[in-house]
Short mmCIF file of C-alpha atoms in Angstrom, two decimals:
data_model
loop_
_atom_site.label_atom_id
_atom_site.label_comp_id
_atom_site.label_asym_id
_atom_site.label_seq_id
_atom_site.Cartn_x
_atom_site.Cartn_y
_atom_site.Cartn_z
CA MET T 9 -24.48 -6.86 2.57
CA PHE T 10 -21.53 -5.69 4.47
CA PRO T 11 -20.45 -7.77 7.51
CA ARG T 12 -21.69 -5.54 10.42
CA ASP T 13 -18.19 -5.09 11.69
CA PHE T 14 -17.05 -3.82 8.65
CA ALA T 15 -13.96 -1.45 8.58
CA TRP T 16 -14.84 1.90 7.42
CA GLY T 17 -11.44 3.75 7.01
CA ALA T 18 -9.11 6.40 5.40
CA ALA T 19 -5.19 5.58 5.13
CA THR T 20 -2.13 7.67 5.32
CA SER T 21 1.65 7.16 5.91
CA ALA T 22 4.31 8.80 8.04
CA TYR T 23 6.55 10.45 5.40
CA GLN T 24 3.63 11.71 3.52
CA ILE T 25 1.74 13.60 6.30
CA GLU T 26 4.04 14.18 9.29
CA GLY T 27 6.83 16.69 8.65
CA GLY T 28 9.12 17.02 11.54
CA TRP T 29 11.95 15.42 9.56
CA GLN T 30 14.23 16.09 12.02
CA ALA T 31 12.29 16.95 15.16
CA ASP T 32 13.06 15.58 18.74
CA GLY T 33 15.46 13.09 17.69
CA LYS T 34 14.07 11.67 14.69
CA GLY T 35 16.72 10.19 12.51
CA PRO T 36 16.76 10.75 8.53
CA SER T 37 15.33 8.28 6.00
CA ILE T 38 16.11 7.40 2.24
CA TRP T 39 13.01 9.62 1.26
CA ASP T 40 14.76 12.51 3.44
CA THR T 41 17.90 11.80 1.60
CA PHE T 42 16.21 11.27 -1.97
CA CYS T 43 14.23 14.83 -1.59
CA HIS T 44 17.00 16.77 -0.46
CA GLU T 45 19.73 15.44 -3.34
CA LYS T 46 17.13 17.47 -5.59
CA GLY T 47 15.92 16.59 -9.14
CA GLY T 48 13.60 13.41 -8.03
CA VAL T 49 10.63 14.82 -7.15
CA PHE T 50 8.23 17.14 -8.83
CA GLY T 51 9.23 20.86 -8.33
CA ASN T 52 12.06 19.64 -5.76
CA GLN T 53 9.14 19.21 -3.15
CA ASN T 54 9.78 17.19 0.16
CA GLY T 55 8.27 15.82 3.16
CA ASP T 56 10.04 18.22 5.66
CA VAL T 57 6.69 19.76 6.75
CA THR T 58 4.03 18.44 4.40
CA CYS T 59 0.93 18.33 6.62
CA ASN T 60 2.59 18.65 9.80
CA SER T 61 0.72 15.94 11.22
CA TYR T 62 3.65 15.58 14.03
CA GLU T 63 2.16 19.16 15.36
CA LEU T 64 -1.16 18.71 14.31
CA TRP T 65 -2.22 15.72 15.14
CA GLU T 66 -5.63 16.55 16.53
CA LYS T 67 -6.48 18.22 13.60
CA ASP T 68 -6.31 15.16 11.71
CA LEU T 69 -8.18 13.61 14.58
CA GLU T 70 -11.12 16.28 14.12
CA CYS T 71 -11.26 15.05 10.35
CA ILE T 72 -11.31 11.40 11.12
CA GLN T 73 -14.05 12.20 13.24
CA GLN T 74 -16.04 14.40 11.43
CA LEU T 75 -15.87 11.56 8.52
CA GLY T 76 -17.50 9.14 11.03
CA LEU T 77 -14.28 6.60 10.25
CA THR T 78 -14.19 3.46 12.37
CA HIS T 79 -10.32 2.38 11.20
CA TYR T 80 -7.75 4.62 10.45
CA ARG T 81 -4.73 3.34 8.68
CA LEU T 82 -1.12 4.91 9.50
CA SER T 83 2.30 4.19 9.67
CA LEU T 84 5.10 4.50 11.57
CA SER T 85 8.21 6.02 11.05
CA TRP T 86 11.40 3.52 11.84
CA ALA T 87 13.57 6.58 11.96
CA ARG T 88 11.35 8.38 14.29
CA LEU T 89 11.41 5.69 16.55
CA LEU T 90 14.63 4.08 16.17
CA PRO T 91 16.75 6.85 14.81
CA ASP T 92 19.90 4.69 13.63
CA GLY T 93 17.22 1.89 12.61
CA THR T 94 18.19 -0.63 15.70
CA ILE T 95 16.78 -0.97 19.31
CA ARG T 96 19.91 0.00 20.76
CA ASN T 97 18.93 3.80 20.42
CA VAL T 98 15.13 4.03 21.12
CA ASN T 99 13.74 7.73 20.50
CA GLN T 100 11.19 8.14 23.43
CA LYS T 101 9.82 11.75 21.73
CA GLY T 102 8.61 9.34 18.80
CA VAL T 103 7.16 6.27 21.23
CA GLN T 104 4.94 9.25 23.18
CA TYR T 105 3.97 10.27 19.70
CA TYR T 106 2.24 7.22 18.22
CA ASN T 107 1.06 6.41 22.12
CA ARG T 108 -0.87 9.43 21.83
CA VAL T 109 -1.82 8.65 18.14
CA ILE T 110 -3.32 5.31 19.05
CA ASP T 111 -4.88 6.45 22.48
CA ASP T 112 -6.64 9.22 21.00
CA LEU T 113 -8.05 7.30 18.06
CA LEU T 114 -9.13 4.73 20.29
CA ALA T 115 -10.96 7.21 22.72
CA CYS T 116 -12.78 8.24 20.03
CA ASN T 117 -13.95 4.69 19.07
CA VAL T 118 -11.58 4.31 15.79
CA SER T 119 -9.81 1.32 15.45
CA PRO T 120 -6.26 1.54 14.36
CA MET T 121 -4.61 -0.09 11.62
CA VAL T 122 -0.88 0.41 11.70
CA THR T 123 1.96 -0.56 9.29
CA LEU T 124 5.11 -0.71 10.05
CA TYR T 125 7.17 0.03 6.92
CA HIS T 126 5.50 2.36 4.34
CA PHE T 127 8.67 3.21 1.91
CA ASP T 128 10.75 4.93 4.30
CA LEU T 129 13.91 3.27 5.13
CA PRO T 130 15.84 4.71 7.98
CA GLN T 131 19.23 6.01 5.97
CA ALA T 132 21.53 4.69 8.85
CA ILE T 133 20.30 1.19 7.36
CA GLN T 134 20.52 2.22 3.61
CA ASN T 135 24.00 2.93 4.41
CA LEU T 136 24.37 -0.65 5.43
CA GLY T 137 23.01 -1.70 1.88
CA GLY T 138 19.52 -1.63 2.56
CA TRP T 139 17.20 -4.32 1.42
CA LYS T 140 19.56 -5.46 -1.01
CA SER T 141 21.60 -6.51 2.20
CA PRO T 142 20.29 -10.19 3.77
CA GLY T 143 20.84 -8.50 7.28
CA VAL T 144 17.90 -5.81 6.88
CA ALA T 145 15.21 -8.80 7.51
CA THR T 146 16.93 -9.34 11.05
CA LEU T 147 16.68 -5.55 11.63
CA PHE T 148 13.50 -5.68 10.43
CA ASP T 149 12.04 -8.41 12.57
CA SER T 150 13.88 -6.57 15.74
CA TYR T 151 11.78 -3.14 14.60
CA SER T 152 8.66 -5.29 14.31
CA LYS T 153 9.24 -7.08 17.77
CA PHE T 154 9.68 -3.34 19.48
CA CYS T 155 6.49 -2.11 17.88
CA PHE T 156 4.56 -5.10 18.83
CA GLN T 157 5.79 -4.86 22.42
CA THR T 158 5.26 -0.90 22.56
CA PHE T 159 1.79 -0.83 20.94
CA GLY T 160 0.33 -3.84 20.42
CA ASP T 161 -1.62 -4.07 23.53
CA ARG T 162 -4.06 -1.54 21.81
CA VAL T 163 -3.24 -2.26 17.92
CA LYS T 164 -4.93 -5.18 16.54
CA LEU T 165 -4.44 -5.08 12.88
CA TRP T 166 -0.93 -4.85 11.65
CA ILE T 167 0.56 -4.41 8.09
CA THR T 168 4.36 -5.36 8.06
CA ILE T 169 5.24 -3.69 4.72
CA ASN T 170 3.14 -1.74 2.22
CA GLU T 171 3.53 -2.39 -1.14
CA PRO T 172 6.81 -4.38 -1.38
CA HIS T 173 6.54 -4.48 -5.42
CA VAL T 174 6.83 -0.80 -5.65
CA CYS T 175 9.15 -0.46 -3.10
CA ALA T 176 11.43 -3.20 -5.50
CA ARG T 177 9.93 -1.90 -8.67
CA LEU T 178 10.06 1.86 -8.19
CA GLY T 179 12.96 2.13 -5.95
CA HIS T 180 15.87 -0.43 -7.57
CA GLU T 181 14.72 -0.61 -10.88
CA VAL T 182 13.07 2.18 -11.92
CA GLY T 183 14.90 4.63 -10.05
CA ILE T 184 11.85 7.27 -9.02
CA HIS T 185 11.34 6.11 -5.63
CA ALA T 186 14.02 6.09 -2.94
CA PRO T 187 16.61 5.39 -2.71
CA GLY T 188 16.49 5.99 -6.48
CA LEU T 189 18.73 3.04 -7.61
CA LYS T 190 18.59 1.62 -11.38
CA GLU T 191 19.80 -1.69 -11.45
CA LYS T 192 17.93 -2.87 -13.99
CA GLY T 193 16.92 -7.03 -13.96
CA THR T 194 18.47 -7.87 -10.58
CA THR T 195 18.10 -5.74 -8.02
CA ALA T 196 14.29 -5.64 -7.89
CA TYR T 197 14.07 -9.45 -7.28
CA LEU T 198 16.46 -9.36 -4.43
CA VAL T 199 14.91 -6.61 -2.60
CA GLY T 200 11.47 -8.23 -3.10
CA HIS T 201 13.08 -11.42 -1.66
CA ASN T 202 14.45 -9.55 1.65
CA MET T 203 11.41 -7.60 2.14
CA LEU T 204 9.45 -11.14 1.81
CA ARG T 205 11.91 -12.52 4.44
CA ALA T 206 11.78 -9.70 6.66
CA HIS T 207 7.93 -9.92 6.81
CA ALA T 208 7.89 -13.57 7.51
CA MET T 209 10.20 -13.26 10.60
CA ALA T 210 7.82 -10.42 11.48
CA TRP T 211 5.04 -12.68 11.46
CA HIS T 212 6.40 -15.55 13.17
CA SER T 213 7.89 -13.39 15.67
CA TYR T 214 4.21 -12.13 16.37
CA ASN T 215 2.75 -15.69 16.16
CA SER T 216 5.01 -17.18 18.89
CA GLU T 217 5.29 -14.46 21.37
CA TYR T 218 2.76 -11.72 21.26
CA ARG T 219 -0.64 -13.35 19.47
CA ALA T 220 -1.84 -14.96 22.31
CA THR T 221 -1.93 -11.91 24.77
CA GLN T 222 -2.47 -9.47 22.13
CA LYS T 223 -4.67 -11.32 20.04
CA GLY T 224 -4.06 -9.42 16.78
CA ALA T 225 -3.66 -10.33 13.21
CA VAL T 226 -0.98 -9.56 10.77
CA SER T 227 -0.37 -9.03 6.85
CA LEU T 228 1.43 -7.14 4.36
CA ALA T 229 -0.38 -4.81 1.68
CA LEU T 230 0.04 -6.03 -1.70
CA ASN T 231 -0.53 -3.71 -4.76
CA SER T 232 -1.73 -5.02 -8.24
CA ASP T 233 -3.91 -3.48 -11.27
CA TRP T 234 -6.34 -5.52 -12.66
CA PHE T 235 -4.76 -7.13 -15.73
CA GLU T 236 -7.13 -8.70 -18.56
CA PRO T 237 -6.03 -9.35 -22.29
CA LEU T 238 -6.68 -6.93 -25.03
CA ASP T 239 -8.11 -9.58 -27.20
CA PRO T 240 -9.67 -12.66 -24.84
CA LEU T 241 -9.33 -14.49 -28.07
CA ARG T 242 -5.59 -14.16 -28.74
CA HIS T 243 -3.71 -17.06 -26.63
CA GLU T 244 -0.54 -14.58 -26.39
CA ASP T 245 -2.53 -11.63 -25.16
CA VAL T 246 -3.88 -13.95 -22.53
CA ALA T 247 -0.96 -15.72 -21.34
CA SER T 248 0.67 -12.05 -21.21
CA ALA T 249 -2.25 -10.95 -18.77
CA GLU T 250 -1.59 -14.19 -16.98
CA ARG T 251 2.11 -13.34 -16.62
CA ASP T 252 1.54 -9.64 -15.68
CA LEU T 253 -0.65 -10.97 -12.78
CA ALA T 254 1.94 -13.02 -11.53
CA PHE T 255 4.81 -10.45 -11.80
CA THR T 256 2.57 -8.14 -9.74
CA LEU T 257 0.40 -9.70 -7.39
CA GLY T 258 1.77 -13.27 -7.65
CA TRP T 259 5.17 -12.02 -6.99
CA PHE T 260 4.22 -11.81 -3.23
CA ALA T 261 0.95 -13.38 -2.69
CA TRP T 262 2.19 -16.88 -4.06
CA PRO T 263 5.11 -17.35 -1.51
CA VAL T 264 2.64 -16.38 1.30
CA PHE T 265 -0.78 -17.64 0.59
CA ILE T 266 -0.14 -20.57 -1.86
CA THR T 267 3.14 -22.31 -2.22
CA GLY T 268 5.74 -20.78 -0.36
CA ASP T 269 7.55 -19.76 -3.57
CA TYR T 270 7.31 -17.70 -6.39
CA PRO T 271 4.80 -18.27 -9.23
CA GLU T 272 6.55 -20.74 -11.50
CA LEU T 273 5.16 -18.55 -14.36
CA MET T 274 7.33 -15.37 -13.23
CA ARG T 275 10.51 -18.11 -12.46
CA SER T 276 10.47 -19.65 -16.00
CA ALA T 277 9.84 -16.39 -17.73
CA ILE T 278 13.30 -14.85 -15.76
CA GLU T 279 15.19 -17.60 -16.67
CA THR T 280 14.03 -17.96 -20.21
CA GLN T 281 15.26 -13.93 -20.52
CA SER T 282 18.69 -15.25 -18.97
CA LYS T 283 19.42 -17.76 -21.13
CA MET T 284 18.47 -15.29 -24.30
CA THR T 285 20.58 -12.71 -23.01
CA GLY T 286 23.57 -14.90 -21.97
CA TYR T 287 23.45 -14.11 -18.12
CA SER T 288 25.46 -16.54 -16.25
CA GLY T 289 25.18 -15.12 -12.73
CA ASN T 290 23.13 -16.62 -10.03
CA TRP T 291 19.48 -16.87 -9.87
CA ARG T 292 18.20 -13.55 -10.31
CA LEU T 293 14.97 -14.56 -8.79
CA PRO T 294 16.41 -15.81 -5.32
CA ARG T 295 15.65 -19.33 -3.82
CA PHE T 296 14.13 -19.30 -0.06
CA SER T 297 16.59 -20.83 2.24
CA LYS T 298 15.51 -23.31 4.75
CA GLU T 299 17.38 -21.79 7.30
CA ASP T 300 14.82 -18.64 7.08
CA PRO T 301 11.16 -19.08 8.70
CA PRO T 302 9.07 -20.16 6.00
CA VAL T 303 6.99 -17.53 4.13
CA LEU T 304 3.95 -19.75 3.67
CA GLY T 305 0.91 -18.97 5.64
CA THR T 306 2.28 -15.51 6.94
CA ALA T 307 -0.83 -13.63 6.65
CA ASP T 308 -3.69 -13.53 8.73
CA PHE T 309 -5.85 -11.68 6.07
CA PHE T 310 -5.31 -10.15 2.30
CA ALA T 311 -4.43 -6.49 2.41
CA LEU T 312 -5.27 -5.14 -1.32
CA ASN T 313 -4.15 -1.71 -2.73
CA TYR T 314 -6.01 -1.20 -5.86
CA TYR T 315 -6.03 1.78 -7.87
CA THR T 316 -6.86 1.08 -11.81
CA SER T 317 -6.82 -1.71 -14.64
CA ARG T 318 -4.79 -2.19 -17.87
CA LYS T 319 -5.70 -4.43 -20.68
CA VAL T 320 -2.63 -6.60 -21.87
CA LYS T 321 -1.16 -7.64 -25.45
CA SER T 322 2.25 -9.71 -25.97
CA GLY T 323 5.14 -7.65 -26.56
CA GLY T 324 7.05 -4.97 -24.97
CA CYS T 325 10.28 -6.62 -24.65
CA CYS T 326 12.89 -4.20 -25.12
CA GLY T 327 16.62 -4.03 -25.98
CA GLN T 328 19.39 -6.55 -25.10
CA MET T 329 19.91 -5.61 -21.49
CA LEU T 330 18.37 -7.47 -18.61
CA SER T 331 15.55 -5.95 -17.05
CA MET T 332 12.04 -6.57 -15.44
CA LYS T 333 10.19 -4.95 -18.43
CA ARG T 334 12.09 -7.53 -20.69
CA ASP T 335 11.23 -10.24 -18.60
CA LEU T 336 7.50 -9.65 -18.36
CA ASP T 337 7.60 -9.34 -22.27
CA ALA T 338 3.97 -7.37 -22.22
CA GLU T 339 2.71 -4.34 -23.13
CA GLU T 340 -0.06 -2.62 -20.81
CA VAL T 341 -2.60 -0.44 -22.58
CA LEU T 342 -5.32 1.93 -21.27
CA ASP T 343 -9.13 0.77 -22.90
CA PRO T 344 -9.99 4.29 -24.16
CA SER T 345 -13.33 4.07 -22.87
CA TRP T 346 -12.19 4.53 -19.34
CA PRO T 347 -12.18 7.84 -17.73
CA ILE T 348 -8.65 9.40 -16.83
CA SER T 349 -8.47 10.69 -13.24
CA GLY T 350 -5.98 13.82 -12.35
CA VAL T 351 -2.91 11.48 -13.18
CA SER T 352 -2.09 9.64 -16.50
CA TRP T 353 -1.70 6.48 -15.04
CA LEU T 354 -4.79 6.21 -13.10
CA ALA T 355 -7.81 5.21 -15.13
CA VAL T 356 -10.81 5.02 -13.43
CA VAL T 357 -12.15 1.44 -13.64
CA PRO T 358 -14.05 0.48 -10.44
CA HIS T 359 -15.44 -2.96 -12.22
CA GLY T 360 -11.75 -4.00 -12.39
CA LEU T 361 -11.72 -3.78 -8.60
CA ARG T 362 -14.66 -6.54 -8.48
CA LYS T 363 -12.95 -8.68 -10.79
CA LEU T 364 -9.51 -8.49 -8.91
CA LEU T 365 -11.42 -9.49 -5.60
CA LYS T 366 -13.05 -12.34 -7.43
CA TYR T 367 -9.54 -13.33 -8.85
CA ILE T 368 -8.12 -13.66 -5.20
CA LYS T 369 -10.81 -15.49 -3.69
CA ASP T 370 -10.50 -18.03 -6.39
CA VAL T 371 -6.91 -18.21 -6.68
CA PHE T 372 -5.84 -17.61 -2.92
CA ASN T 373 -8.19 -19.59 -0.99
CA ASN T 374 -10.97 -17.16 -0.38
CA PRO T 375 -8.83 -15.14 2.11
CA THR T 376 -10.25 -12.31 4.68
CA ILE T 377 -9.78 -9.04 2.19
CA TYR T 378 -9.13 -5.52 3.44
CA ILE T 379 -8.84 -3.00 0.80
CA THR T 380 -6.19 -0.94 2.42
CA GLU T 381 -5.98 1.94 -0.23
CA ASN T 382 -8.15 2.92 -3.12
CA GLY T 383 -8.72 6.61 -4.47
CA PHE T 384 -9.06 8.78 -7.06
CA ALA T 385 -6.41 11.57 -7.83
CA GLN T 386 -7.06 15.30 -8.76
CA ALA T 387 -4.23 17.42 -10.11
CA GLY T 388 -4.55 21.12 -11.57
CA PRO T 389 -7.04 23.70 -10.48
CA LEU T 390 -8.37 22.94 -6.79
CA GLN T 391 -12.18 21.45 -7.09
CA ILE T 392 -13.44 21.65 -3.73
CA GLU T 393 -16.75 20.25 -5.30
CA ASP T 394 -14.97 17.42 -6.55
CA VAL T 395 -18.21 15.56 -8.46
CA GLU T 396 -16.03 13.35 -10.31
CA ARG T 397 -14.29 12.05 -7.28
CA CYS T 398 -17.57 11.45 -5.71
CA LYS T 399 -19.10 9.56 -8.40
CA PHE T 400 -15.51 7.55 -8.11
CA TYR T 401 -16.55 6.22 -4.61
CA ARG T 402 -19.92 5.83 -5.18
CA SER T 403 -19.50 3.46 -8.22
CA THR T 404 -16.30 1.54 -6.28
CA ILE T 405 -18.50 0.61 -3.33
CA SER T 406 -21.20 -0.48 -5.41
CA GLU T 407 -18.60 -2.50 -7.16
CA VAL T 408 -17.65 -4.07 -3.34
CA VAL T 409 -21.07 -4.77 -2.67
CA LYS T 410 -21.43 -6.82 -5.70
CA ALA T 411 -17.98 -8.71 -4.93
CA ILE T 412 -19.65 -9.44 -1.43
CA GLU T 413 -23.09 -10.29 -2.76
CA GLU T 414 -22.98 -11.71 -6.00
CA ASP T 415 -19.32 -13.55 -5.98
CA GLY T 416 -19.14 -14.31 -2.23
CA VAL T 417 -15.81 -12.37 -1.67
CA ASN T 418 -15.14 -11.99 2.20
CA VAL T 419 -14.42 -8.20 1.78
CA ARG T 420 -13.99 -7.13 5.81
CA GLY T 421 -12.92 -3.47 5.16
CA TYR T 422 -12.26 -0.56 2.96
CA PHE T 423 -9.76 2.15 3.39
CA ALA T 424 -9.93 5.42 1.21
CA TRP T 425 -6.65 6.91 0.19
CA SER T 426 -6.05 9.16 1.53
CA LEU T 427 -7.65 11.16 4.57
CA MET T 428 -6.04 14.14 3.38
CA ASP T 429 -3.87 15.62 0.86
CA ASN T 430 -0.26 14.96 1.18
CA PHE T 431 3.18 14.31 -0.26
CA GLU T 432 2.60 12.32 -3.38
CA TRP T 433 6.30 10.83 -3.64
CA ALA T 434 7.69 11.59 -7.01
CA ASP T 435 4.62 13.83 -7.93
CA GLY T 436 5.17 16.03 -4.67
CA PHE T 437 2.26 18.14 -3.68
CA SER T 438 1.24 18.07 -7.55
CA VAL T 439 -1.58 15.66 -7.04
CA ARG T 440 -4.14 15.67 -4.35
CA PHE T 441 -5.80 12.25 -3.18
CA GLY T 442 -7.32 13.73 -0.14
CA LEU T 443 -10.84 13.48 1.30
CA PHE T 444 -9.94 16.95 2.67
CA HIS T 445 -7.92 19.64 1.01
CA VAL T 446 -4.61 20.67 3.18
CA ASP T 447 -3.70 24.28 2.41
CA PHE T 448 0.10 23.98 1.70
CA SER T 449 0.81 27.74 0.89
CA GLY T 450 -0.49 28.49 4.33
CA ALA T 451 1.36 28.25 7.60
CA GLU T 452 -1.42 26.99 9.25
CA LEU T 453 -2.05 24.23 6.95
CA SER T 454 -5.58 24.19 7.10
CA ARG T 455 -7.79 21.00 6.46
CA THR T 456 -10.65 21.48 4.40
CA ILE T 457 -13.25 18.84 3.54
CA TYR T 458 -13.90 17.94 0.13
CA ARG T 459 -17.41 17.01 -1.32
CA SER T 460 -16.16 13.72 -1.80
CA GLY T 461 -15.47 13.59 2.01
CA ARG T 462 -19.06 14.68 2.91
CA GLU T 463 -20.22 11.74 0.51
CA TYR T 464 -17.87 9.24 1.63
CA SER T 465 -19.32 10.25 5.04
CA LYS T 466 -22.72 9.62 4.08
CA ILE T 467 -22.12 6.25 2.69
CA ILE T 468 -20.74 5.34 5.99
CA SER T 469 -23.54 6.96 8.37
CA LYS T 470 -26.14 5.45 6.09
CA TYR T 471 -24.54 1.89 6.49
CA LYS T 472 -23.97 2.38 10.06
CA SER T 473 -27.93 3.22 10.46
CA ALA T 474 -29.04 0.37 8.32
CA GLN T 475 -30.50 -2.21 10.03
CA SER T 476 -30.03 -4.81 7.19
CA GLY T 477 -26.79 -4.28 5.89
CA CYS T 478 -25.99 -2.13 3.02
CA GLN T 479 -28.85 -3.36 0.48
CA GLY T 480 -30.50 -0.22 -1.08
CA PHE T 481 -28.24 2.57 0.65
CA LEU T 482 -26.33 3.12 -1.90
CA ASP T 483 -29.28 3.50 -4.61
CA ASP T 484 -30.09 7.17 -2.89
CA ASP T 485 -29.41 10.06 -5.15
CA TYR T 486 -26.88 12.41 -3.21
#
């Protein structure tokens, strides 16, 4: 049974939908730079206009109302609010835009969940070293306090940083996300560390300065696949799956929820590879300083982004050079029985979400959990009647029901990714996750609901009208 105040939502992020990349005083972000340098994104596409939500917010609000959402997750553009990244230069046009969005949502009885950072660092801060620089944490704390002060009287659910694992690894190790660095084996760990420091500072600022009056909750959104051994009877595969969970979810969840430090399994694996390669520098996985606010306990709920699962076997260590892949020393494979969505990496494994939710309950002290992203990709020819995505949402939400009713997991919300088709990072507009289709070929950027949007709306409506929770309402045929 879903809790009566269960959050039914959809999610977006600023760079992916807003457009207006230099409108009304907005400063450039690292994604503006990354896209404009060409070669890093499918078709050399960019988010200069994308869904143009900066000018077409009312259209987005109509979509939100049509779905019957109770919550909407959005992110703020740091560079739109503070063009040079500092509170010395506040862009009032940006403040007005987000005030309007928040006020309109509340007027429609939709609660905002607001993310402070969703991949789009101000370029001015990147020029100072970006997330590699220890000073970025203090700048992020100042930005966070500005947002809490400006919007916190109305926003009660905050996410500080979205997917620090993705930011660190894809942006600074693999190089397929902004800022496009490929500094293998070192920088990603430093970036992740500074993101945790920044998050902790922001949480403590909220806790000491704003919580008493604003009465909100603050966390960070962690992405993870579900990992299980390819051969459950093979010790090496079991150990590899555990290591994969430690390097993905544990990297950030362990310090925040368990010990205040990184998983020992992760640290020992990195140190072992350092010795094997003759690395003689400082700790590649940094140590937390007593001079910083403690990171342990800096989450009021567990925010989880889940998309897919992997089988894991031992091996995968490659080459003699340091890298995160070498540190992990595990190979991820797809179960051939799993259907594949519109992108090759996204195998459809709803039962993996249930297993991951149970794992989080058991390992991280039974936290309140919001599923802050979950979705199904479409690529190739447009299919408004997206039957497979309908099946995906139905089976996924059914697994969430089982996690709540049979496993006792405290799930309090589900946010579909995404409200509408948008700029999907390195994939540009070639991949579509939306509940609404956006016609990027037309100047009006019209929004048209997919069949999956209608079905998700139907699920929400049936739940809202059910007197005894959700039991039975998913059993109806569509």
